[in-house]
Amino acid sequence: MNNRRNVLAAIMIAVMFIGPLSAFSASSSLGTVDPRDGGIGNTTHFTDDAPNISVDPKVNDIIAPLFGTPAIKENGQTLTVKMDSQGKEAAGWSVKLKPTNHSAFTETYDLPVENVSAGQSHWKDASNIYDVEVVIPKDVPEELYDLEVSYTANGQRKTDEQPHSVKVVKEFNKDFTFLHLTDTHVGSPRNLGSTDDPSTVNAGRLKEAGMWNPDEDKRWLYLQKAIEEVNLKNPDFVVVTGDLMFGQMNPQEYIYEYEETYRMLQKLDVPVYLVPGNHDYYAQDATLTDGAKYWEEYFGPQYFSFDYGPYAHFLGYNSFDWHKFDRSGNGTVSVPTWGGQIREEQLNWVKQDLADNAKTAHPDQIKGLFSHHNPLWQDRDIWPKDDPDVQKYWKQYDEQHNPQKLDTLILGEKLGIDYDQQWHGENANELIDVMKQNNVDLSLHGHTHIDNVTEKDGILYTTTTSVELSGKPWAGFRPFEVKNGEVTNYNYEEPRHSVPVYQNGDTESGVMSLESTYQNPNDGSATKQTVTVVNRLKKDTTVTVPMYLVKGDYAVSEGTVKQNVTSGDKQYVEVEITVPANSTKKIVAN
């Protein structure tokens, strides 16, 4: 079976890169890895080996908070749960917090219902939406939880769940951390070749890609390792700016890539906020599948905002906001449009959200926006103005867009192959103006698979390299530290690079920059635990080590105990420790 997979991977690479070599050169002025972010060709696909896999929508009755738009709440605070009762009158509400798949606990917590009222949603078209207000009890331990809601409708009892959708904290930290990940690209054949020559198949990267390995634990090792490192760093939250999957090998690809992406991201043990990229949103072969529909079924809204207590307000928006015709393949899965755009409806929502936030904003609150495409990098500026085809394209585009005409799309795809597509469409400058008017501090992006930081008009625009192995200078993610209302750190090393997932950025070796190993199972069955933490980075790194043990009193040999919680017959001991650069620490709990 593995040999067959290897052959399949080689075939996929060969098919993927049929086309002009210029389409895959790194000739863009921004130094992108893959100037043509569109794809080409059809291949054998995973449903041939897994014929029973099907679409399994994850967003049903609960429409907020969700896995991709979680709520972070203090003990004692009110949480509003939005429910779509599928057009039925509902009553008899019961709301619970349950342990996630990461926890060894079994105890659940009832959330007292304070009020139920008619609600509304900016993204979900439903005839009956209820706002169910509940309180987070004081005794709920600080942890990430699944949300379960039950209610009675038309005489029948219904129950819905959302995993990893509520994080309970004792208090919000004025000084806090978050991480930015982007371009994870589950299913991407670009993971298989070297960064300099993606048409090759490299043995080390083939293993790290785990391309549809029949053993789920060996699939997408590069993403599993990034997630393990994120969990060790234990930020207050994570934002992921799109291109979660690849979505271009065949018209049925989203069926299994959305499933795989959802499964993989549940390995995160911290709140994660997700916005789509172009690869998540293609309308393949015009009518067969629409990424926009899949996104709502699996992750919910394409744009939203959230607060980290009084200290941060973030907006996630969809920068691949095009008419379906503009993002559709025409006869193949090659796509004409992969650049950014935000249309009037979404732009007006951004304006209103920032205006509403300004009415109650804390003086030390930081404000950030995040999306897949960077509005600073506009094709009208980047594409050479002396190219007659460029002149022709913008003339045609200005005559009709939303949607564009087919001949305009075809010309735009040709020029995209030559010059790439960054922010390709409308309202980049308008969005930038809105950010300036509302004193936005941060603007976070992906798409190009490179690191870039630009400071302009008081706004820090950061583009982060990909988690996909094609990233330059390496596959990685960007950590942010906030102190006293200011971003104080966002670099691993100069020139403003992200943290590498692999030691020294060497993806072929498979050696992680940061990892932990447990001597005994970490499932609450042991009375003693030894955890070895290895830091192969060039900087001292503070990590959080979770230990589930048999109920009892424990002392630890190293680090600071941040939590020591009893639940049933189990004990949770959470230790924070700083591991010096290029060194190892052992923590013994007994």
Coordinates of C-alpha atoms in Angstrom, one line a residue:
M1 CA 0.0 0.0 0.0
N2 CA 2.8 2.4 0.9
N3 CA 4.5 1.7 -2.5
R4 CA 1.3 2.5 -4.2
R5 CA 1.1 5.8 -2.3
N6 CA 4.6 6.7 -3.3
V7 CA 3.8 6.1 -7.0
L8 CA 0.6 8.0 -6.6
A9 CA 2.4 10.9 -5.1
A10 CA 4.9 11.0 -8.0
I11 CA 2.0 10.9 -10.5
M12 CA 0.3 13.8 -8.7
I13 CA 3.5 15.8 -8.9
A14 CA 3.9 15.1 -12.6
V15 CA 0.3 16.1 -13.3
M16 CA 0.4 19.1 -11.1
F17 CA 3.3 20.6 -13.0
I18 CA 2.2 20.1 -16.6
G19 CA 2.4 23.6 -17.9
P20 CA 4.8 26.5 -18.7
L21 CA 7.8 26.6 -16.4
S22 CA 7.3 30.3 -15.9
A23 CA 4.1 29.4 -13.9
F24 CA 6.2 28.0 -11.1
S25 CA 9.3 30.3 -11.1
A26 CA 10.0 32.6 -8.2
S27 CA 10.1 35.7 -10.4
S28 CA 7.7 37.8 -8.5
S29 CA 8.9 41.0 -7.0
L30 CA 7.6 39.8 -3.7
G31 CA 9.6 36.6 -3.9
T32 CA 6.6 34.2 -3.8
V33 CA 7.2 30.5 -3.8
D34 CA 4.5 29.7 -6.4
P35 CA 3.5 32.7 -8.5
R36 CA 0.7 30.8 -10.1
D37 CA -1.4 29.9 -7.0
G38 CA -3.9 28.3 -9.3
G39 CA -3.7 24.6 -10.2
I40 CA -3.9 22.4 -13.2
G41 CA -5.1 18.9 -14.1
N42 CA -7.1 16.0 -12.7
T43 CA -5.7 13.1 -10.8
T44 CA -6.8 9.9 -9.1
H45 CA -8.1 11.0 -5.7
F46 CA -8.6 9.7 -2.2
T47 CA -12.2 8.8 -2.7
D48 CA -11.0 5.9 -4.9
D49 CA -9.5 4.3 -1.8
A50 CA -12.1 5.6 0.7
P51 CA -15.3 5.4 -1.4
N52 CA -17.6 5.8 1.7
I53 CA -16.3 9.2 2.8
S54 CA -18.9 12.0 2.4
V55 CA -19.7 15.5 3.4
D56 CA -20.4 15.7 7.2
P57 CA -21.4 19.3 8.1
K58 CA -20.1 20.3 11.5
V59 CA -22.2 23.5 11.9
N60 CA -25.8 22.6 12.7
D61 CA -27.9 24.0 15.5
I62 CA -25.1 25.8 17.4
I63 CA -24.0 28.8 15.3
A64 CA -21.9 30.6 17.9
P65 CA -19.5 30.0 19.5
L66 CA -17.9 27.5 17.0
F67 CA -14.8 25.5 16.7
G68 CA -13.3 28.2 14.3
T69 CA -14.8 31.1 16.2
P70 CA -14.6 30.2 19.9
A71 CA -15.5 32.2 23.0
I72 CA -12.9 33.0 25.7
K73 CA -14.6 33.8 29.0
E74 CA -13.7 34.4 32.6
N75 CA -15.4 32.4 35.4
G76 CA -18.6 34.3 36.4
Q77 CA -19.0 35.9 33.0
T78 CA -22.0 35.6 30.7
L79 CA -21.8 33.6 27.5
T80 CA -24.3 34.1 24.7
V81 CA -24.9 30.9 22.7
K82 CA -26.6 31.4 19.4
M83 CA -28.9 28.6 18.3
D84 CA -30.6 27.8 14.9
S85 CA -33.6 25.7 15.8
Q86 CA -34.2 24.8 12.2
G87 CA -37.4 26.8 12.0
K88 CA -39.0 25.2 15.1
E89 CA -40.1 26.8 18.3
A90 CA -37.7 25.7 21.0
A91 CA -37.7 25.5 24.8
G92 CA -36.2 23.5 27.7
W93 CA -32.6 24.6 27.2
S94 CA -29.7 22.8 28.8
V95 CA -26.1 24.0 28.2
K96 CA -23.0 22.1 29.3
L97 CA -19.2 22.3 29.0
K98 CA -17.5 18.9 28.3
P99 CA -13.9 17.8 28.3
T100 CA -12.2 18.0 24.9
N101 CA -10.5 15.1 23.1
H102 CA -7.2 16.3 24.7
S103 CA -8.4 16.0 28.3
A104 CA -8.3 12.9 30.5
F105 CA -11.1 14.4 32.6
T106 CA -14.7 13.1 32.4
E107 CA -16.5 15.7 34.5
T108 CA -19.0 18.0 32.8
Y109 CA -20.3 21.4 33.9
D110 CA -23.8 22.7 33.7
L111 CA -24.1 26.4 32.7
P112 CA -27.1 28.1 34.3
V113 CA -29.4 29.6 31.7
E114 CA -30.1 33.3 32.6
N115 CA -32.2 34.4 29.6
V116 CA -33.4 33.3 26.2
S117 CA -34.4 35.7 23.5
A118 CA -34.9 36.1 19.8
G119 CA -31.5 36.6 18.1
Q120 CA -30.0 37.2 14.7
S121 CA -26.8 36.4 12.8
H122 CA -24.9 38.3 10.2
W123 CA -23.9 35.1 8.4
K124 CA -26.6 32.5 9.0
D125 CA -29.9 32.9 7.2
A126 CA -32.4 31.2 9.5
S127 CA -36.0 31.8 10.5
N128 CA -35.5 31.0 14.2
I129 CA -32.4 32.0 16.0
Y130 CA -32.3 32.0 19.8
D131 CA -29.8 33.9 22.0
V132 CA -29.3 31.6 25.0
E133 CA -27.5 33.5 27.8
V134 CA -25.6 31.3 30.3
V135 CA -23.1 31.9 33.1
I136 CA -19.7 30.3 33.5
P137 CA -19.7 29.0 37.1
K138 CA -16.9 29.9 39.4
D139 CA -15.7 26.3 39.9
V140 CA -15.1 25.5 36.2
P141 CA -11.3 24.9 35.8
E142 CA -9.3 27.0 33.4
E143 CA -9.3 24.9 30.2
L144 CA -10.6 24.5 26.7
Y145 CA -14.0 22.8 26.5
D146 CA -16.5 21.3 24.1
L147 CA -20.0 23.0 24.2
E148 CA -23.2 20.8 24.3
V149 CA -26.7 22.3 24.0
S150 CA -29.9 20.4 24.3
Y151 CA -33.4 21.7 23.8
T152 CA -37.0 20.5 23.0
A153 CA -38.6 21.4 19.6
N154 CA -42.0 20.1 18.5
G155 CA -42.0 17.6 21.3
Q156 CA -38.6 16.1 20.4
R157 CA -35.3 16.5 22.3
K158 CA -32.4 17.6 20.2
T159 CA -28.7 17.9 21.2
D160 CA -25.8 19.6 19.3
E161 CA -22.1 19.9 20.1
Q162 CA -19.3 22.2 19.1
P163 CA -15.8 21.0 19.9
H164 CA -13.1 23.3 21.4
S165 CA -15.5 26.2 21.3
V166 CA -15.2 27.7 24.8
K167 CA -12.1 28.6 26.7
V168 CA -12.5 29.3 30.4
V169 CA -9.9 31.5 32.1
K170 CA -9.6 32.7 35.7
E171 CA -8.7 36.2 34.4
F172 CA -7.6 37.8 31.2
N173 CA -3.9 38.6 31.1
K174 CA -3.1 42.2 30.3
D175 CA 0.2 40.9 29.0
F176 CA -0.7 38.1 26.6
T177 CA 0.6 36.1 23.7
F178 CA -1.0 34.8 20.5
L179 CA 0.3 32.9 17.4
H180 CA -0.2 33.4 13.7
L181 CA -0.3 30.4 11.4
T182 CA -1.2 30.3 7.7
D183 CA -1.2 28.2 4.6
T184 CA -1.4 24.8 6.1
H185 CA -2.5 23.3 2.8
V186 CA -3.7 19.8 3.8
G187 CA -3.5 17.7 0.6
S188 CA -0.9 19.8 -1.2
P189 CA 1.5 18.0 -3.5
R190 CA 3.9 21.0 -3.1
N191 CA 4.9 19.4 0.2
L192 CA 6.7 16.7 -1.6
G193 CA 9.4 18.4 -3.6
S194 CA 12.3 20.7 -2.6
T195 CA 11.6 24.4 -2.1
D196 CA 13.9 25.3 -5.0
D197 CA 12.5 22.7 -7.3
P198 CA 8.9 21.7 -6.4
S199 CA 8.5 19.4 -9.4
T200 CA 10.8 16.8 -7.6
V201 CA 9.8 14.2 -5.0
N202 CA 12.0 14.3 -1.9
A203 CA 12.1 11.2 0.3
G204 CA 12.3 13.3 3.6
R205 CA 9.5 15.6 2.6
L206 CA 7.4 12.7 1.3
K207 CA 7.4 11.3 4.8
E208 CA 6.7 14.6 6.4
A209 CA 3.8 15.2 4.1
G210 CA 2.3 11.9 4.9
M211 CA 0.2 12.3 1.7
W212 CA -2.9 10.3 2.3
N213 CA -1.1 7.7 4.3
P214 CA -3.6 5.0 5.4
D215 CA -2.4 5.5 9.0
E216 CA -4.1 8.7 10.1
D217 CA -1.3 9.3 12.7
K218 CA 1.2 9.5 9.8
R219 CA -0.7 11.9 7.6
W220 CA 0.4 15.6 7.4
L221 CA 3.3 15.1 9.9
Y222 CA 4.4 18.7 9.1
L223 CA 1.1 20.0 10.4
Q224 CA 1.0 17.7 13.4
K225 CA 4.5 18.9 14.4
A226 CA 3.5 22.5 14.0
I227 CA 0.5 21.9 16.2
E228 CA 2.5 20.1 18.8
E229 CA 4.8 23.1 19.1
V230 CA 1.9 25.5 19.2
N231 CA 0.4 23.5 22.1
L232 CA 3.7 23.6 23.9
K233 CA 4.0 27.4 23.6
N234 CA 0.4 27.5 24.9
P235 CA -0.6 31.0 23.6
D236 CA -3.8 32.7 24.7
F237 CA -5.2 32.1 21.2
V238 CA -4.2 31.3 17.6
V239 CA -5.3 32.9 14.3
V240 CA -5.0 31.0 11.1
T241 CA -5.2 33.0 7.9
G242 CA -6.5 30.6 5.3
D243 CA -5.4 28.2 2.7
L244 CA -6.1 25.5 5.2
M245 CA -6.2 22.9 2.4
F246 CA -5.2 22.6 -1.3
G247 CA -8.4 22.1 -3.1
Q248 CA -7.2 21.9 -6.7
M249 CA -6.4 18.3 -7.6
N250 CA -9.8 17.2 -8.7
P251 CA -13.5 18.4 -8.5
Q252 CA -14.3 16.2 -5.5
E253 CA -11.3 17.1 -3.4
Y254 CA -13.0 19.3 -0.8
I255 CA -15.1 16.3 0.3
Y256 CA -12.2 14.8 2.1
E257 CA -9.9 17.7 2.5
Y258 CA -12.4 19.6 4.7
E259 CA -12.8 16.5 6.7
E260 CA -9.1 16.0 7.1
T261 CA -8.5 19.7 7.9
Y262 CA -11.2 19.7 10.6
R263 CA -9.8 16.5 12.1
M264 CA -6.2 17.8 12.1
L265 CA -7.0 21.2 13.6
Q266 CA -8.8 19.5 16.6
K267 CA -5.3 18.5 17.7
L268 CA -4.9 22.2 18.8
D269 CA -5.4 22.5 22.5
V270 CA -5.9 26.3 22.4
P271 CA -8.6 28.5 20.9
V272 CA -8.2 28.9 17.2
Y273 CA -9.8 31.5 14.9
L274 CA -10.1 30.7 11.2
V275 CA -10.6 32.7 8.0
P276 CA -10.6 31.3 4.5
G277 CA -8.0 31.7 1.8
N278 CA -8.4 31.2 -2.0
H279 CA -7.6 27.5 -1.8
D280 CA -10.4 27.0 0.6
Y281 CA -13.0 28.9 -1.5
Y282 CA -12.7 27.7 -5.1
A283 CA -15.9 26.7 -7.0
Q284 CA -14.4 23.7 -8.7
D285 CA -15.7 23.0 -12.2
A286 CA -18.2 25.8 -11.8
T287 CA -21.1 23.6 -10.5
L288 CA -19.8 20.5 -8.8
T289 CA -18.5 22.0 -5.5
D290 CA -18.3 25.4 -3.9
G291 CA -15.7 26.0 -1.2
A292 CA -17.8 28.9 0.2
K293 CA -20.6 26.4 1.0
Y294 CA -18.2 23.9 2.5
W295 CA -16.6 26.6 4.7
E296 CA -20.0 27.5 6.3
E297 CA -20.8 23.9 6.8
Y298 CA -17.5 23.1 8.6
F299 CA -16.3 26.4 10.1
G300 CA -19.2 28.9 10.0
P301 CA -18.8 32.6 9.1
Q302 CA -16.4 33.9 6.5
Y303 CA -15.9 37.0 8.6
F304 CA -16.4 37.8 12.3
S305 CA -14.8 39.5 15.3
F306 CA -13.8 38.5 18.8
D307 CA -12.4 39.9 22.0
Y308 CA -9.7 38.8 24.3
G309 CA -11.3 40.3 27.4
P310 CA -10.8 44.1 27.4
Y311 CA -7.3 43.9 26.0
A312 CA -7.8 42.9 22.3
H313 CA -10.4 43.2 19.6
F314 CA -9.7 41.3 16.4
L315 CA -11.6 41.0 13.1
G316 CA -11.2 38.1 10.8
Y317 CA -12.3 38.8 7.2
N318 CA -12.6 36.9 3.9
S319 CA -10.1 38.5 1.4
F320 CA -11.2 36.0 -1.3
D321 CA -14.6 37.7 -1.5
W322 CA -15.4 37.2 -5.2
H323 CA -18.5 36.3 -7.2
K324 CA -18.7 32.5 -7.7
F325 CA -18.0 32.9 -11.4
D326 CA -14.7 34.7 -10.7
R327 CA -13.4 31.9 -8.5
S328 CA -14.6 29.0 -10.6
G329 CA -12.6 26.6 -12.7
N330 CA -13.7 26.4 -16.3
G331 CA -13.6 22.9 -17.6
T332 CA -10.6 22.0 -15.4
V333 CA -9.6 22.7 -11.8
S334 CA -7.3 25.5 -13.1
V335 CA -8.7 28.7 -11.6
P336 CA -8.5 32.2 -13.1
T337 CA -8.6 34.2 -9.9
W338 CA -6.5 33.6 -6.7
G339 CA -5.9 37.2 -5.6
G340 CA -7.6 39.2 -2.9
Q341 CA -10.7 41.3 -2.8
I342 CA -13.3 42.5 -0.3
R343 CA -16.7 43.7 -1.5
E344 CA -19.0 46.4 -0.2
E345 CA -21.2 44.3 2.1
Q346 CA -18.2 42.9 4.0
L347 CA -16.4 46.2 4.0
N348 CA -19.4 47.9 5.5
W349 CA -19.6 45.2 8.2
V350 CA -15.9 45.9 9.1
K351 CA -16.6 49.6 9.4
Q352 CA -19.6 49.0 11.6
D353 CA -17.8 46.5 13.8
L354 CA -14.9 48.8 14.4
A355 CA -17.2 51.7 15.1
D356 CA -19.2 49.7 17.6
N357 CA -16.0 48.5 19.3
A358 CA -14.7 52.1 19.6
K359 CA -17.7 53.0 21.9
T360 CA -16.5 50.6 24.7
A361 CA -12.8 50.0 23.9
H362 CA -10.4 49.7 26.9
P363 CA -7.6 52.3 26.7
D364 CA -5.0 49.5 26.5
Q365 CA -6.9 47.5 23.9
I366 CA -5.0 46.5 20.8
K367 CA -7.0 46.2 17.5
G368 CA -6.1 43.8 14.8
L369 CA -7.4 42.5 11.4
F370 CA -6.5 39.2 9.8
S371 CA -7.1 37.8 6.4
H372 CA -5.4 35.7 3.7
H373 CA -4.3 38.5 1.4
N374 CA -2.3 41.6 2.3
P375 CA -4.1 44.8 1.1
L376 CA -0.8 46.7 0.8
W377 CA 0.3 44.4 -2.2
Q378 CA -2.0 45.5 -5.0
D379 CA -1.8 44.1 -8.5
R380 CA -2.6 47.5 -10.0
D381 CA 0.7 48.7 -8.5
I382 CA 2.7 45.5 -8.9
W383 CA 1.9 44.5 -12.5
P384 CA 4.1 46.4 -15.0
K385 CA 2.1 49.3 -16.5
D386 CA 4.0 49.2 -19.8
D387 CA 2.7 45.7 -20.6
P388 CA 0.0 46.1 -23.3
D389 CA -1.9 43.0 -21.9
V390 CA -1.9 44.6 -18.4
Q391 CA -3.3 47.8 -19.8
K392 CA -6.0 45.8 -21.7
Y393 CA -6.8 43.7 -18.6
W394 CA -7.5 46.7 -16.3
K395 CA -9.5 48.4 -19.0
Q396 CA -11.7 45.3 -19.4
Y397 CA -11.9 44.8 -15.6
D398 CA -13.0 48.4 -15.0
E399 CA -15.7 48.1 -17.7
Q400 CA -17.3 45.0 -15.9
H401 CA -16.4 43.2 -12.7
N402 CA -18.4 41.3 -10.1
P403 CA -18.5 39.1 -12.0
Q404 CA -15.9 39.6 -14.7
K405 CA -16.4 38.5 -18.3
L406 CA -14.9 35.2 -19.3
D407 CA -12.3 36.8 -21.7
T408 CA -11.2 39.1 -18.9
L409 CA -10.8 36.2 -16.5
I410 CA -8.7 34.3 -19.1
L411 CA -6.4 37.3 -19.6
G412 CA -6.2 37.8 -15.8
E413 CA -5.1 34.2 -15.4
K414 CA -2.4 34.6 -18.1
L415 CA -1.1 37.7 -16.4
G416 CA -1.3 35.9 -13.0
I417 CA 1.0 33.2 -14.3
D418 CA 3.5 35.9 -15.4
Y419 CA 3.2 38.3 -12.4
D420 CA 1.3 36.5 -9.7
Q421 CA -1.9 37.7 -8.1
Q422 CA -1.8 39.4 -4.7
W423 CA -4.6 41.9 -3.9
H424 CA -6.3 41.6 -7.2
G425 CA -9.6 43.3 -6.9
E426 CA -11.6 45.9 -5.0
N427 CA -11.4 48.0 -1.8
A428 CA -7.8 47.5 -0.7
N429 CA -7.3 51.3 -0.2
E430 CA -10.7 51.7 1.3
L431 CA -10.0 49.0 3.8
I432 CA -6.6 50.5 4.7
D433 CA -8.3 53.9 5.2
V434 CA -10.8 52.2 7.6
M435 CA -8.0 50.7 9.6
K436 CA -6.2 54.1 9.9
Q437 CA -9.4 55.9 10.9
N438 CA -10.0 53.3 13.7
N439 CA -6.4 53.2 15.0
V440 CA -5.9 49.5 14.1
D441 CA -2.5 48.2 15.3
L442 CA -2.1 45.0 13.4
S443 CA -2.8 43.5 10.0
L444 CA -2.0 39.7 9.7
H445 CA -1.7 37.8 6.4
G446 CA -0.5 34.8 4.5
H447 CA -0.8 33.7 0.8
T448 CA 2.8 34.3 -0.3
H449 CA 4.5 31.6 1.8
I450 CA 7.2 34.1 2.9
D451 CA 8.0 36.3 5.9
N452 CA 7.5 40.0 5.5
V453 CA 6.9 42.8 8.0
T454 CA 5.9 46.3 6.9
E455 CA 5.2 49.2 9.2
K456 CA 3.0 51.9 7.6
D457 CA 0.9 54.7 9.1
G458 CA 1.1 53.2 12.6
I459 CA -0.1 49.8 11.4
L460 CA 2.1 46.7 11.6
Y461 CA 1.5 44.5 8.5
T462 CA 2.9 41.1 9.0
T463 CA 2.9 38.3 6.4
T464 CA 3.9 34.9 7.8
T465 CA 5.6 32.0 6.0
S466 CA 3.5 28.9 5.4
V467 CA 3.2 25.8 7.6
E468 CA 3.2 24.0 4.2
L469 CA 6.8 22.8 3.6
S470 CA 7.2 25.3 0.6
G471 CA 7.6 28.2 3.0
K472 CA 10.6 30.5 2.9
P473 CA 13.0 30.8 4.6
W474 CA 11.3 27.8 6.3
A475 CA 8.0 26.4 7.3
G476 CA 6.9 28.2 10.5
F477 CA 4.6 30.4 12.4
R478 CA 4.8 33.8 14.0
P479 CA 4.5 34.5 17.8
F480 CA 3.3 37.8 19.2
E481 CA 3.8 39.2 22.6
V482 CA 1.6 42.1 23.9
K483 CA 2.6 44.1 26.9
N484 CA 0.7 47.2 28.3
G485 CA -1.3 47.5 25.1
E486 CA 1.6 47.3 22.7
V487 CA 3.0 44.6 20.5
T488 CA 6.5 44.2 21.9
N489 CA 7.8 41.1 20.0
Y490 CA 6.9 39.3 16.8
N491 CA 10.3 38.0 15.5
Y492 CA 12.3 34.8 16.0
E493 CA 15.4 36.3 14.3
E494 CA 16.2 39.0 11.9
P495 CA 15.3 39.9 9.3
R496 CA 11.9 39.6 11.0
H497 CA 11.5 35.9 10.5
S498 CA 9.0 33.4 12.0
V499 CA 9.8 30.5 14.3
P500 CA 10.8 27.4 12.2
V501 CA 8.8 24.2 12.8
Y502 CA 12.0 22.2 12.0
Q503 CA 15.4 22.5 13.5
N504 CA 17.3 25.2 11.6
G505 CA 14.4 25.1 9.0
D506 CA 15.6 21.7 7.7
T507 CA 12.3 20.1 6.7
E508 CA 13.9 17.0 5.2
S509 CA 15.4 15.8 8.5
G510 CA 12.0 15.8 10.3
V511 CA 13.6 17.0 13.5
M512 CA 11.3 19.4 15.4
S513 CA 12.5 22.7 16.8
L514 CA 10.6 22.1 20.0
E515 CA 9.2 18.9 21.4
S516 CA 8.2 17.0 24.6
T517 CA 8.1 13.3 25.4
Y518 CA 6.4 11.6 28.3
Q519 CA 7.8 8.6 30.1
N520 CA 4.3 7.3 31.0
P521 CA 0.9 7.6 29.3
N522 CA -0.5 11.1 29.9
D523 CA -4.0 9.9 30.5
G524 CA -4.5 10.0 34.2
S525 CA -3.4 6.4 34.9
A526 CA 0.1 7.1 36.2
T527 CA 1.2 8.1 39.7
K528 CA 4.5 9.5 38.5
Q529 CA 5.5 11.3 35.3
T530 CA 8.7 12.4 33.7
V531 CA 8.5 14.9 30.8
T532 CA 11.5 15.7 28.7
V533 CA 11.4 19.0 26.8
V534 CA 13.9 19.7 24.0
N535 CA 14.4 23.2 22.7
R536 CA 16.5 23.2 19.5
L537 CA 15.8 26.9 18.8
K538 CA 18.4 29.7 19.1
K539 CA 16.3 31.4 21.8
D540 CA 15.2 30.6 25.3
T541 CA 11.6 29.4 25.0
T542 CA 8.9 29.2 27.7
V543 CA 6.5 26.2 27.3
T544 CA 3.6 24.8 29.2
V545 CA 3.6 21.1 30.0
P546 CA 0.2 19.4 30.8
M547 CA 0.2 16.3 33.0
Y548 CA -2.8 14.1 33.8
L549 CA -2.1 11.8 36.8
V550 CA -4.0 9.7 39.3
K551 CA -5.7 11.9 41.9
G552 CA -3.2 13.0 44.6
D553 CA -0.7 15.5 45.9
Y554 CA 2.3 16.1 43.6
A555 CA 5.5 18.1 43.6
V556 CA 7.4 18.9 40.5
S557 CA 11.2 19.1 40.1
E558 CA 11.4 22.0 37.7
G559 CA 9.2 24.9 36.6
T560 CA 6.2 26.7 38.1
V561 CA 2.9 25.0 38.7
K562 CA 0.3 27.1 37.0
Q563 CA -2.7 24.8 37.7
N564 CA -3.3 21.9 40.0
V565 CA -6.8 20.7 39.6
T566 CA -8.7 17.6 40.8
S567 CA -11.5 16.1 38.7
G568 CA -13.0 12.8 39.8
D569 CA -10.2 10.3 40.3
K570 CA -7.7 12.3 38.2
Q571 CA -5.3 15.2 38.9
Y572 CA -4.2 17.8 36.3
V573 CA -0.9 19.5 36.9
E574 CA 0.2 22.2 34.5
V575 CA 3.8 23.3 34.6
E576 CA 5.3 26.4 33.0
I577 CA 9.1 26.2 32.4
T578 CA 11.6 28.2 30.4
V579 CA 14.0 26.0 28.4
P580 CA 17.3 27.7 27.4
A581 CA 18.3 27.8 23.7
N582 CA 19.7 24.5 22.3
S583 CA 19.1 22.6 25.6
T584 CA 16.9 20.0 27.4
K585 CA 14.9 20.1 30.6
K586 CA 13.3 17.2 32.5
I587 CA 10.3 17.7 34.7
V588 CA 9.5 15.0 37.3
A589 CA 6.1 15.0 39.0
N590 CA 5.7 12.6 41.9

